[in-house]
GROMACS .gro file of N, CA and C in nm:
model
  450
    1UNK      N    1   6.205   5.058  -3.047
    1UNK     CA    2   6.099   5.155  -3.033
    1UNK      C    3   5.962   5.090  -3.054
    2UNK      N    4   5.957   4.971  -3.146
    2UNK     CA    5   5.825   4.884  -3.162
    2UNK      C    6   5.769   4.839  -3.014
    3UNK      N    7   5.860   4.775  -2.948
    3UNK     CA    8   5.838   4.664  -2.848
    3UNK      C    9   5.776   4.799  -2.774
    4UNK      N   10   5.855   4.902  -2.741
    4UNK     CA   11   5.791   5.019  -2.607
    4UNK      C   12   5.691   5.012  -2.627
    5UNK      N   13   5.664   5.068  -2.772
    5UNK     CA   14   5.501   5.119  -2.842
    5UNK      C   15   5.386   5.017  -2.794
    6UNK      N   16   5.416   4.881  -2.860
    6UNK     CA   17   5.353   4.794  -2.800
    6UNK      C   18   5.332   4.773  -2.646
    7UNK      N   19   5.458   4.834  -2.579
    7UNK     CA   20   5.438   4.786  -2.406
    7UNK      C   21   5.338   4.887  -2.379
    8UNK      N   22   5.354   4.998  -2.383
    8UNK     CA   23   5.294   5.151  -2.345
    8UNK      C   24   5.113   5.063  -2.419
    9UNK      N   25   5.109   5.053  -2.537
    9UNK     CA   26   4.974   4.993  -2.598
    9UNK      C   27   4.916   4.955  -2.492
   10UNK      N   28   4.965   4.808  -2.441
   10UNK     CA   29   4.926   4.656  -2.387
   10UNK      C   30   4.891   4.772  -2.204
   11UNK      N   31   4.971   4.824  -2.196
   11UNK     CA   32   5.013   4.913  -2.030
   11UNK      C   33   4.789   5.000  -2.004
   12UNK      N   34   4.815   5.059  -2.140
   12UNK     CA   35   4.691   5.150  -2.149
   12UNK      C   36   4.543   5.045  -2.174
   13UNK      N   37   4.587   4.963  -2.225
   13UNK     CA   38   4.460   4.818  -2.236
   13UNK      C   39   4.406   4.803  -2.089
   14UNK      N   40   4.530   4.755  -2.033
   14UNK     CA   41   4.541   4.754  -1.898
   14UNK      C   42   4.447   4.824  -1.809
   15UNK      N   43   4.497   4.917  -1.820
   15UNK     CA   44   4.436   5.068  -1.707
   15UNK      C   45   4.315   5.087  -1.763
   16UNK      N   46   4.262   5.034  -1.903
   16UNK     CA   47   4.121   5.046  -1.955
   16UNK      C   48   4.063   5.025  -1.884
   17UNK      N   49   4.130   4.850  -1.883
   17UNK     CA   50   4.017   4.743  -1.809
   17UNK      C   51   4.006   4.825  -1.707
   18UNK      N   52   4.135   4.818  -1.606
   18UNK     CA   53   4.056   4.856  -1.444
   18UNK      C   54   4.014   4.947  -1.425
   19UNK      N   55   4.035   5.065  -1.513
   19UNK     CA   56   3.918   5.214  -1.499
   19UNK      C   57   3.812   5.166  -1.500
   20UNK      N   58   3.732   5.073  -1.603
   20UNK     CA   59   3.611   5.017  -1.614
   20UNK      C   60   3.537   4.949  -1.522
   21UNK      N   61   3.637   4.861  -1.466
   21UNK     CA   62   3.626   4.769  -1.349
   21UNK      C   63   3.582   4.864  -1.202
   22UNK      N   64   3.665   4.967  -1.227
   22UNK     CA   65   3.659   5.048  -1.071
   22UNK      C   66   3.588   5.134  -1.096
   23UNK      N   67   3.519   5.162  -1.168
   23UNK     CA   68   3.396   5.237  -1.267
   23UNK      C   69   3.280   5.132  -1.210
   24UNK      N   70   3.258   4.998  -1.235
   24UNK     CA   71   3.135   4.907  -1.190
   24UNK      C   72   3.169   4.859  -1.037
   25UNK      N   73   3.273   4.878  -0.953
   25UNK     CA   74   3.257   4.909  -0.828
   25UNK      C   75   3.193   4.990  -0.761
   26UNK      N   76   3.209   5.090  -0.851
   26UNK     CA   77   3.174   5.273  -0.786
   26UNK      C   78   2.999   5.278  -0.805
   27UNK      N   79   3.009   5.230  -0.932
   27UNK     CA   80   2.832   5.165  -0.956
   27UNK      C   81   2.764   5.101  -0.832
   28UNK      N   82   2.804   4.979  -0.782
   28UNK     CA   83   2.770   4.911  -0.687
   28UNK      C   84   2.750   4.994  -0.560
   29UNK      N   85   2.863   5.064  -0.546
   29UNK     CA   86   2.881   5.087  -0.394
   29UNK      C   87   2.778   5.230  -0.400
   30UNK      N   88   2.733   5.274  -0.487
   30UNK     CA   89   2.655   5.404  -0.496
   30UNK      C   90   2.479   5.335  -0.505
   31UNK      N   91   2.462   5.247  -0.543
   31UNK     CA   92   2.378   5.174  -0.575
   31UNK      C   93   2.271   5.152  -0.407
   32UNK      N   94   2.427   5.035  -0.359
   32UNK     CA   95   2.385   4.985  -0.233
   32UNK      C   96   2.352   5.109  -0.123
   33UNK      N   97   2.444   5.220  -0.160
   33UNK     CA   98   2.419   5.332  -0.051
   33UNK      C   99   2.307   5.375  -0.102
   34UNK      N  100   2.226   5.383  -0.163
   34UNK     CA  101   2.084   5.503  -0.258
   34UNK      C  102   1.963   5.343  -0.131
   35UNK      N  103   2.023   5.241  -0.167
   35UNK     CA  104   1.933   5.169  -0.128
   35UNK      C  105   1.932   5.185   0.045
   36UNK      N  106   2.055   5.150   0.175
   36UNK     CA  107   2.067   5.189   0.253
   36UNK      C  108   1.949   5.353   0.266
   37UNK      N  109   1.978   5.426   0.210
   37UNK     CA  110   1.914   5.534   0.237
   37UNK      C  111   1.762   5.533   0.235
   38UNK      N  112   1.744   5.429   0.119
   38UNK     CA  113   1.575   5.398   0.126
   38UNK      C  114   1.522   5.343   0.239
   39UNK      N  115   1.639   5.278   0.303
   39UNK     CA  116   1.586   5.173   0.415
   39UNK      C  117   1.578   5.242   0.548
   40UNK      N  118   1.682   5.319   0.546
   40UNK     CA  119   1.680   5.372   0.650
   40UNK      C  120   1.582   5.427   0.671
   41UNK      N  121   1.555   5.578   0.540
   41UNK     CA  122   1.387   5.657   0.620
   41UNK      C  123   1.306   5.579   0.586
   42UNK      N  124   1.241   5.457   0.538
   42UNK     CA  125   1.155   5.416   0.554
   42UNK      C  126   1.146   5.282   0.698
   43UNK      N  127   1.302   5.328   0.749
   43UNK     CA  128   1.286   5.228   0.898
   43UNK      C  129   1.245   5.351   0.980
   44UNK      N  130   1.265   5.461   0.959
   44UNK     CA  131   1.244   5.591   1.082
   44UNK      C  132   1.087   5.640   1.047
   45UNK      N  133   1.049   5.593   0.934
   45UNK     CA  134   0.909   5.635   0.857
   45UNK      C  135   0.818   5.609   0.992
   46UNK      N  136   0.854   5.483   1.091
   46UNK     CA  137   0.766   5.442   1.219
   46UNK      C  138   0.742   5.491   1.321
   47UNK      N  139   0.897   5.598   1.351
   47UNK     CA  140   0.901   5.678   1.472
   47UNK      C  141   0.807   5.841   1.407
   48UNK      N  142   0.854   5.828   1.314
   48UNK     CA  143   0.824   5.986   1.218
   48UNK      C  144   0.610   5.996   1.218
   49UNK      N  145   0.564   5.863   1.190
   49UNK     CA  146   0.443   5.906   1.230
   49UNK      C  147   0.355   6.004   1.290
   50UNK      N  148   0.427   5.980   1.412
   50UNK     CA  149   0.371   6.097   1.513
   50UNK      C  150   0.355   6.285   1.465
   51UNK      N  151   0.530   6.262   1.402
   51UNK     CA  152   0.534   6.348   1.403
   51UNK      C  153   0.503   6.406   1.238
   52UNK      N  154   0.459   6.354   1.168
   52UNK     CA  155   0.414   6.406   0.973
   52UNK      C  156   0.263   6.375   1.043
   53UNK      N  157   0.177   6.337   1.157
   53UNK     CA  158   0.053   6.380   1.170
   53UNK      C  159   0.030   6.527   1.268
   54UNK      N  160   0.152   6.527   1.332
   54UNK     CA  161   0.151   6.669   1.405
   54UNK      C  162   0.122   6.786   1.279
   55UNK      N  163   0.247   6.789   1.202
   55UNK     CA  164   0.236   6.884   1.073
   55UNK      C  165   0.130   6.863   1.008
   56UNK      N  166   0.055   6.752   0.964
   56UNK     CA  167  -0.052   6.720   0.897
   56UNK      C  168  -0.169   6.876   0.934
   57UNK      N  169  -0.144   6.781   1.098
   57UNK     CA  170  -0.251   6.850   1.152
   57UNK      C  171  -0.253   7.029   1.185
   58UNK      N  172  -0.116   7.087   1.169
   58UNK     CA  173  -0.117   7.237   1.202
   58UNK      C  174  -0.099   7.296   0.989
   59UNK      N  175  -0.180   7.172   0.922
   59UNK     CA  176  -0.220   7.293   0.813
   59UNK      C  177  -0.111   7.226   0.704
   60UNK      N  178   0.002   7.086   0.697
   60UNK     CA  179   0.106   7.056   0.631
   60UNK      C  180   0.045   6.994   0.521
   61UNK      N  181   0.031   7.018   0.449
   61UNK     CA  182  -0.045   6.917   0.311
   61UNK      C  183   0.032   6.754   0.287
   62UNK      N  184  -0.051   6.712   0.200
   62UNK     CA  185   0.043   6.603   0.146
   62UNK      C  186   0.166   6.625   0.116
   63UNK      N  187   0.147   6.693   0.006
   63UNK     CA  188   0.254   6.702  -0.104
   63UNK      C  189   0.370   6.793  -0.008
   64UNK      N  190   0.377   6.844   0.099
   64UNK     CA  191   0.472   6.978   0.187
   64UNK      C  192   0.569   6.793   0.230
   65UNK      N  193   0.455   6.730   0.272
   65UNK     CA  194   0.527   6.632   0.359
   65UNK      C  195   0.653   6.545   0.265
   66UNK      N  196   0.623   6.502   0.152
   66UNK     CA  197   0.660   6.422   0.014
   66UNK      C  198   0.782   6.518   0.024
   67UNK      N  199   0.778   6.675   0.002
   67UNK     CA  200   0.895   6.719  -0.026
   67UNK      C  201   0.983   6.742   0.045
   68UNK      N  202   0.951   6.741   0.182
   68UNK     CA  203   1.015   6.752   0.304
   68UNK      C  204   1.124   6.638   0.342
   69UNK      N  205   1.055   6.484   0.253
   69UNK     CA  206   1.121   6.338   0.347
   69UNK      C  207   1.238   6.345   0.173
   70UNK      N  208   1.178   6.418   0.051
   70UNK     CA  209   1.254   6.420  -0.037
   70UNK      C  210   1.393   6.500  -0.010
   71UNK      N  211   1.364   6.649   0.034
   71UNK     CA  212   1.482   6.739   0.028
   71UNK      C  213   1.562   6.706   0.177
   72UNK      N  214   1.545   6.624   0.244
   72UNK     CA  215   1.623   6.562   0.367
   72UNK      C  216   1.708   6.423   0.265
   73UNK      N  217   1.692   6.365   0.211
   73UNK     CA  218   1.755   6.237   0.089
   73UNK      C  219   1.845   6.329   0.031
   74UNK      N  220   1.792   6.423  -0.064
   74UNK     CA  221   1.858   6.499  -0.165
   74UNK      C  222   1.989   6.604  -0.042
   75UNK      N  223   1.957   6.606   0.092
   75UNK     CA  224   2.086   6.713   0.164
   75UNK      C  225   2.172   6.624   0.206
   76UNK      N  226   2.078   6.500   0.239
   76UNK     CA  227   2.194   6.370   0.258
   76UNK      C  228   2.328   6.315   0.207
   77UNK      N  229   2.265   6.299   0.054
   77UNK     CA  230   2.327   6.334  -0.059
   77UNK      C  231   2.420   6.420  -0.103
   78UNK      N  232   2.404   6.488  -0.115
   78UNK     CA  233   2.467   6.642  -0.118
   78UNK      C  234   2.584   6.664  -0.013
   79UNK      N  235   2.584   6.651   0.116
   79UNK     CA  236   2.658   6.667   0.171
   79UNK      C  237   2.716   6.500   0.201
   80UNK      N  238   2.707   6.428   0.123
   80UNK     CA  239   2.816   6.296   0.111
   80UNK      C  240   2.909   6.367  -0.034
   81UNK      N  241   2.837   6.392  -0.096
   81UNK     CA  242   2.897   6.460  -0.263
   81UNK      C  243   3.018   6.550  -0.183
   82UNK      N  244   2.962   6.654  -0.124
   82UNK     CA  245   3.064   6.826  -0.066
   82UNK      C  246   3.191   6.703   0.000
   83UNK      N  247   3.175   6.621   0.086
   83UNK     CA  248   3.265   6.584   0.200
   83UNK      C  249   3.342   6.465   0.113
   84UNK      N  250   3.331   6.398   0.007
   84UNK     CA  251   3.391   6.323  -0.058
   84UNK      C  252   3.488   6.419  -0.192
   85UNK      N  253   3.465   6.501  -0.205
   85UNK     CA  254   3.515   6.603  -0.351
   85UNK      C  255   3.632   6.663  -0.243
   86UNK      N  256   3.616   6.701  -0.102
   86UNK     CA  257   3.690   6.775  -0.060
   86UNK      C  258   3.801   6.688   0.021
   87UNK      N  259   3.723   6.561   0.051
   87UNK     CA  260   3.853   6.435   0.094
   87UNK      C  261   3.942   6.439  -0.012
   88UNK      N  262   3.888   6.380  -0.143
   88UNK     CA  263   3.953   6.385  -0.278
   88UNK      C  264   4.062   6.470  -0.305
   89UNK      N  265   4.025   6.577  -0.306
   89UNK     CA  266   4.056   6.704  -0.340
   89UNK      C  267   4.177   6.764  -0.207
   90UNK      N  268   4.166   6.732  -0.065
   90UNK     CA  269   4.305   6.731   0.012
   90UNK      C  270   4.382   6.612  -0.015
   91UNK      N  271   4.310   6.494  -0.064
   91UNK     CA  272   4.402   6.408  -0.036
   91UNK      C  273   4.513   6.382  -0.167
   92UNK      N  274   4.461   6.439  -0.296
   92UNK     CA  275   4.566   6.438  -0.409
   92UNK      C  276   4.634   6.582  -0.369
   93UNK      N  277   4.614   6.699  -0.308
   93UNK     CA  278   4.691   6.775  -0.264
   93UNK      C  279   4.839   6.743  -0.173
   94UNK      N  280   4.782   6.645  -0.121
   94UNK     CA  281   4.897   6.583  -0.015
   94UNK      C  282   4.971   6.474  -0.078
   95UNK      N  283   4.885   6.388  -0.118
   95UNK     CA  284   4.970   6.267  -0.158
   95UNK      C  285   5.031   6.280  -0.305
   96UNK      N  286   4.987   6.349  -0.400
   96UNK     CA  287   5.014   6.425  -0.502
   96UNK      C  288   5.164   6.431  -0.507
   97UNK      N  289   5.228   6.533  -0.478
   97UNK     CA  290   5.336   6.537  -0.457
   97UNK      C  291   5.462   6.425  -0.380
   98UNK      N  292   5.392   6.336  -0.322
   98UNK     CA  293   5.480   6.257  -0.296
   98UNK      C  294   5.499   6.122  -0.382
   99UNK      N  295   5.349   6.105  -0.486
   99UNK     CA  296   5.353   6.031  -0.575
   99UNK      C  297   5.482   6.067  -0.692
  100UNK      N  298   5.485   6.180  -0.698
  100UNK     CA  299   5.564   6.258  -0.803
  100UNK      C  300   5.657   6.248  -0.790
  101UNK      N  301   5.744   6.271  -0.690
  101UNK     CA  302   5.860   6.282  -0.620
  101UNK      C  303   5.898   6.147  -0.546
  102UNK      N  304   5.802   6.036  -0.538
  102UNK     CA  305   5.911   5.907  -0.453
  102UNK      C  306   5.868   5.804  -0.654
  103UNK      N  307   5.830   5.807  -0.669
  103UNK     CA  308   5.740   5.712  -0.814
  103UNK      C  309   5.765   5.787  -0.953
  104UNK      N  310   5.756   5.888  -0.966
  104UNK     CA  311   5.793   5.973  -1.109
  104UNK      C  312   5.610   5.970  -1.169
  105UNK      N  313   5.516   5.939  -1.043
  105UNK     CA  314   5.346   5.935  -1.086
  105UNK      C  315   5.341   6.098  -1.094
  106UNK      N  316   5.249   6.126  -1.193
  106UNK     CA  317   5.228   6.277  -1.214
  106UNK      C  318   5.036   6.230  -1.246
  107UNK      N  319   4.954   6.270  -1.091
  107UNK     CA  320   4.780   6.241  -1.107
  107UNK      C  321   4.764   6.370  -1.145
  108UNK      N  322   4.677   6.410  -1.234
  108UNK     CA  323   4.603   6.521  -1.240
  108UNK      C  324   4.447   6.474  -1.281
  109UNK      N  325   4.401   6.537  -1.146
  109UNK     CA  326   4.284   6.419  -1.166
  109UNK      C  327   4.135   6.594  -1.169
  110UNK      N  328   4.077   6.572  -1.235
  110UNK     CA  329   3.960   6.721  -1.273
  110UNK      C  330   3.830   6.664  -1.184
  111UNK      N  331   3.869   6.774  -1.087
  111UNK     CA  332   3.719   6.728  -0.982
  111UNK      C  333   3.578   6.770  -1.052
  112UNK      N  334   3.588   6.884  -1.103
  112UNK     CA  335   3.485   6.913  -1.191
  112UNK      C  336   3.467   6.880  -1.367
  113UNK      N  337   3.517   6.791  -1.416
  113UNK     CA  338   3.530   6.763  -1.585
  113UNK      C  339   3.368   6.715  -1.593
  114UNK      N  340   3.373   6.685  -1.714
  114UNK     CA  341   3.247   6.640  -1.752
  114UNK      C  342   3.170   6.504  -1.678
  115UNK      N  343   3.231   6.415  -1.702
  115UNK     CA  344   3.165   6.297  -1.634
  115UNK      C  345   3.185   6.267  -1.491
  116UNK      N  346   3.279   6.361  -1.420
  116UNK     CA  347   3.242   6.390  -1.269
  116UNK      C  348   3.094   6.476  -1.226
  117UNK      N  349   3.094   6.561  -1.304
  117UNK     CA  350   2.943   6.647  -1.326
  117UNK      C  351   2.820   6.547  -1.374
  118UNK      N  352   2.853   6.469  -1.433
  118UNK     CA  353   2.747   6.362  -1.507
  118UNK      C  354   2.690   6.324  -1.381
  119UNK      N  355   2.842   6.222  -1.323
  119UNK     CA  356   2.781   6.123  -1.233
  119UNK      C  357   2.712   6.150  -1.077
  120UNK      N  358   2.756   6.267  -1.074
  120UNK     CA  359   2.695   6.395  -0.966
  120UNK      C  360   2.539   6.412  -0.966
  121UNK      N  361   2.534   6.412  -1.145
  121UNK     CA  362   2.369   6.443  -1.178
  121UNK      C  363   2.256   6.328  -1.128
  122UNK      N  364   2.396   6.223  -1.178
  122UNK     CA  365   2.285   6.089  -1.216
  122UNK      C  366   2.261   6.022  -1.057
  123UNK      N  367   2.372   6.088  -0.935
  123UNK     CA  368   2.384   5.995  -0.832
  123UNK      C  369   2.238   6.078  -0.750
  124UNK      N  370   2.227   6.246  -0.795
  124UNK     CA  371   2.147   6.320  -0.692
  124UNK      C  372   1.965   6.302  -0.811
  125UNK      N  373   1.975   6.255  -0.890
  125UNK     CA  374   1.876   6.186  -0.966
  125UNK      C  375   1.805   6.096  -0.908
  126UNK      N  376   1.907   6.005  -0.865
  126UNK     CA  377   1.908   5.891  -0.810
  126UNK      C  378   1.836   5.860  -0.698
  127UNK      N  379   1.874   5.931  -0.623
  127UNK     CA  380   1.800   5.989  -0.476
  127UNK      C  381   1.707   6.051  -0.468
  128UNK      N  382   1.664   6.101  -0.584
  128UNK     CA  383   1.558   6.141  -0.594
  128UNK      C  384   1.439   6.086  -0.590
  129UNK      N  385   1.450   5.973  -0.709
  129UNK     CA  386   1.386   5.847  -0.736
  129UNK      C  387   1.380   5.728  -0.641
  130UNK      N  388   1.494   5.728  -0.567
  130UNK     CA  389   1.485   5.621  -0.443
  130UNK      C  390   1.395   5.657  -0.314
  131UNK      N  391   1.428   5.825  -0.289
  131UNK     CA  392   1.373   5.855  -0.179
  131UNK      C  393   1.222   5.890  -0.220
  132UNK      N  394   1.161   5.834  -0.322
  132UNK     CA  395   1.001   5.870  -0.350
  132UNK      C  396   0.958   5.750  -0.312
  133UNK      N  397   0.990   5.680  -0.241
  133UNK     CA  398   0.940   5.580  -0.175
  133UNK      C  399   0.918   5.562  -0.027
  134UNK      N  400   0.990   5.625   0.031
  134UNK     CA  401   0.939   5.682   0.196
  134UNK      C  402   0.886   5.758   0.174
  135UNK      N  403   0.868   5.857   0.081
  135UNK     CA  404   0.770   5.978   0.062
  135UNK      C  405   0.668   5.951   0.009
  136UNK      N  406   0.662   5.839  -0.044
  136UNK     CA  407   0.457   5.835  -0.018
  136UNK      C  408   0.455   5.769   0.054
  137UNK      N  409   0.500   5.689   0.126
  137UNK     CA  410   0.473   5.643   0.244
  137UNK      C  411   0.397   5.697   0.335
  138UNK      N  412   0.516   5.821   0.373
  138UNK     CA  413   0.463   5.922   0.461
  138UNK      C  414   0.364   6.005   0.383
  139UNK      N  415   0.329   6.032   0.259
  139UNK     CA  416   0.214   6.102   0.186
  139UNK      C  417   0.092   6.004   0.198
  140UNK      N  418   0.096   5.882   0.205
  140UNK     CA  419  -0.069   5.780   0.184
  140UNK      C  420  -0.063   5.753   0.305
  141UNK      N  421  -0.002   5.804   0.440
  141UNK     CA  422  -0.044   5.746   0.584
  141UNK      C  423  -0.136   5.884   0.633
  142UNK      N  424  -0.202   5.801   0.665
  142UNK     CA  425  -0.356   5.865   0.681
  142UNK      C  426  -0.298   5.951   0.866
  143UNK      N  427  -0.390   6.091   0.838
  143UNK     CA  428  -0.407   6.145   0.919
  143UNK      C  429  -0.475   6.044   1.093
  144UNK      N  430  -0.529   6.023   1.111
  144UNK     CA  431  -0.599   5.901   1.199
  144UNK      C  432  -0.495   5.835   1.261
  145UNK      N  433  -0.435   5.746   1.161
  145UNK     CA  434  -0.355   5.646   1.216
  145UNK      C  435  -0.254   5.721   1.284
  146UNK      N  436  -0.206   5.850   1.254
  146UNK     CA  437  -0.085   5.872   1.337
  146UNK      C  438  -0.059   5.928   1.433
  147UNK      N  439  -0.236   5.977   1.440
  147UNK     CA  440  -0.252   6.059   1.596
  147UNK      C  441  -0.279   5.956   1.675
  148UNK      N  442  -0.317   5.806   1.625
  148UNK     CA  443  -0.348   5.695   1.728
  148UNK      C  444  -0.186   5.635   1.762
  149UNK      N  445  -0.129   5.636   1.691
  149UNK     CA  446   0.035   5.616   1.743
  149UNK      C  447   0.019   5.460   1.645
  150UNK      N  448  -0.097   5.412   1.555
  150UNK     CA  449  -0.064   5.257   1.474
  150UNK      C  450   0.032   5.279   1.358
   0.00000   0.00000   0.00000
């Protein structure tokens, strides 16, 4: 009964590490996407000219424009969050049961627990703070320049 105790111990050390490990993957790969996203609207920030001096010009303030290139990041977001919870969420429905039944694996995995809610907060935070960087972009580009098309 020692040796199990110890195996089961050494087994859960184990699964520490790579929770942790696949924990600073998930870091990375959320990281590189927040950045992708910066790049992107601030690669479309060139075509978009034209059109944040059109709005400028029928009455759009600065700050309408800032929140506009913000809450397009933040739906981006958001609907990567909805379409990944609900992959998740069919796919332990399905595979779930066959883990159980061919392996003796029993996942019960909480789409909503606490630090799924955390990292939800911290990822749409995130985007928040990333995408305020095409948004002054498009907030300090001068009315002028964008009706000239520079």
């Amino acid at each position: 009964a020692i040796l199990t105790g110890m195996s089961v111990a050494e087994l859960w050390e184990i699964m520490g590490n790579s929770e942790a490990l696949l924990l600073a993957v998930s870091a990375l790969i959320v990281i590189c996407a927040l950045i992708g996203l910066a790049t992107m609207q601030l690669a479309t920030m060139r075509e978009r000219y034209q059109e944040i001096a059109v709005l400028r010009t029928i009455g759009a303030g600065p700050l309408t424009l800032l929140l506009l290139i913000q809450i397009e990041a933040i739906l981006i977001t958001t609907a990567g969050i909805v379409l990944s919870l609900l992959l998740v969420a069919g796919l332990m429905g399905i595979i779930g049961p066959w883990l159980s039944s061919e392996y003796g694996l029993f996942i019960s995995l909480p789409l909503f627990g606490k630090s799924s809610v955390f990292i939800i907060g911290l990822v749409l935070t995130s985007t928040y703070l990333v995408s305020l960087f095409p948004a002054l972009a498009a907030y300090k580009r001068g009315l002028h320049a964008g009706l000239n098309g520079r």
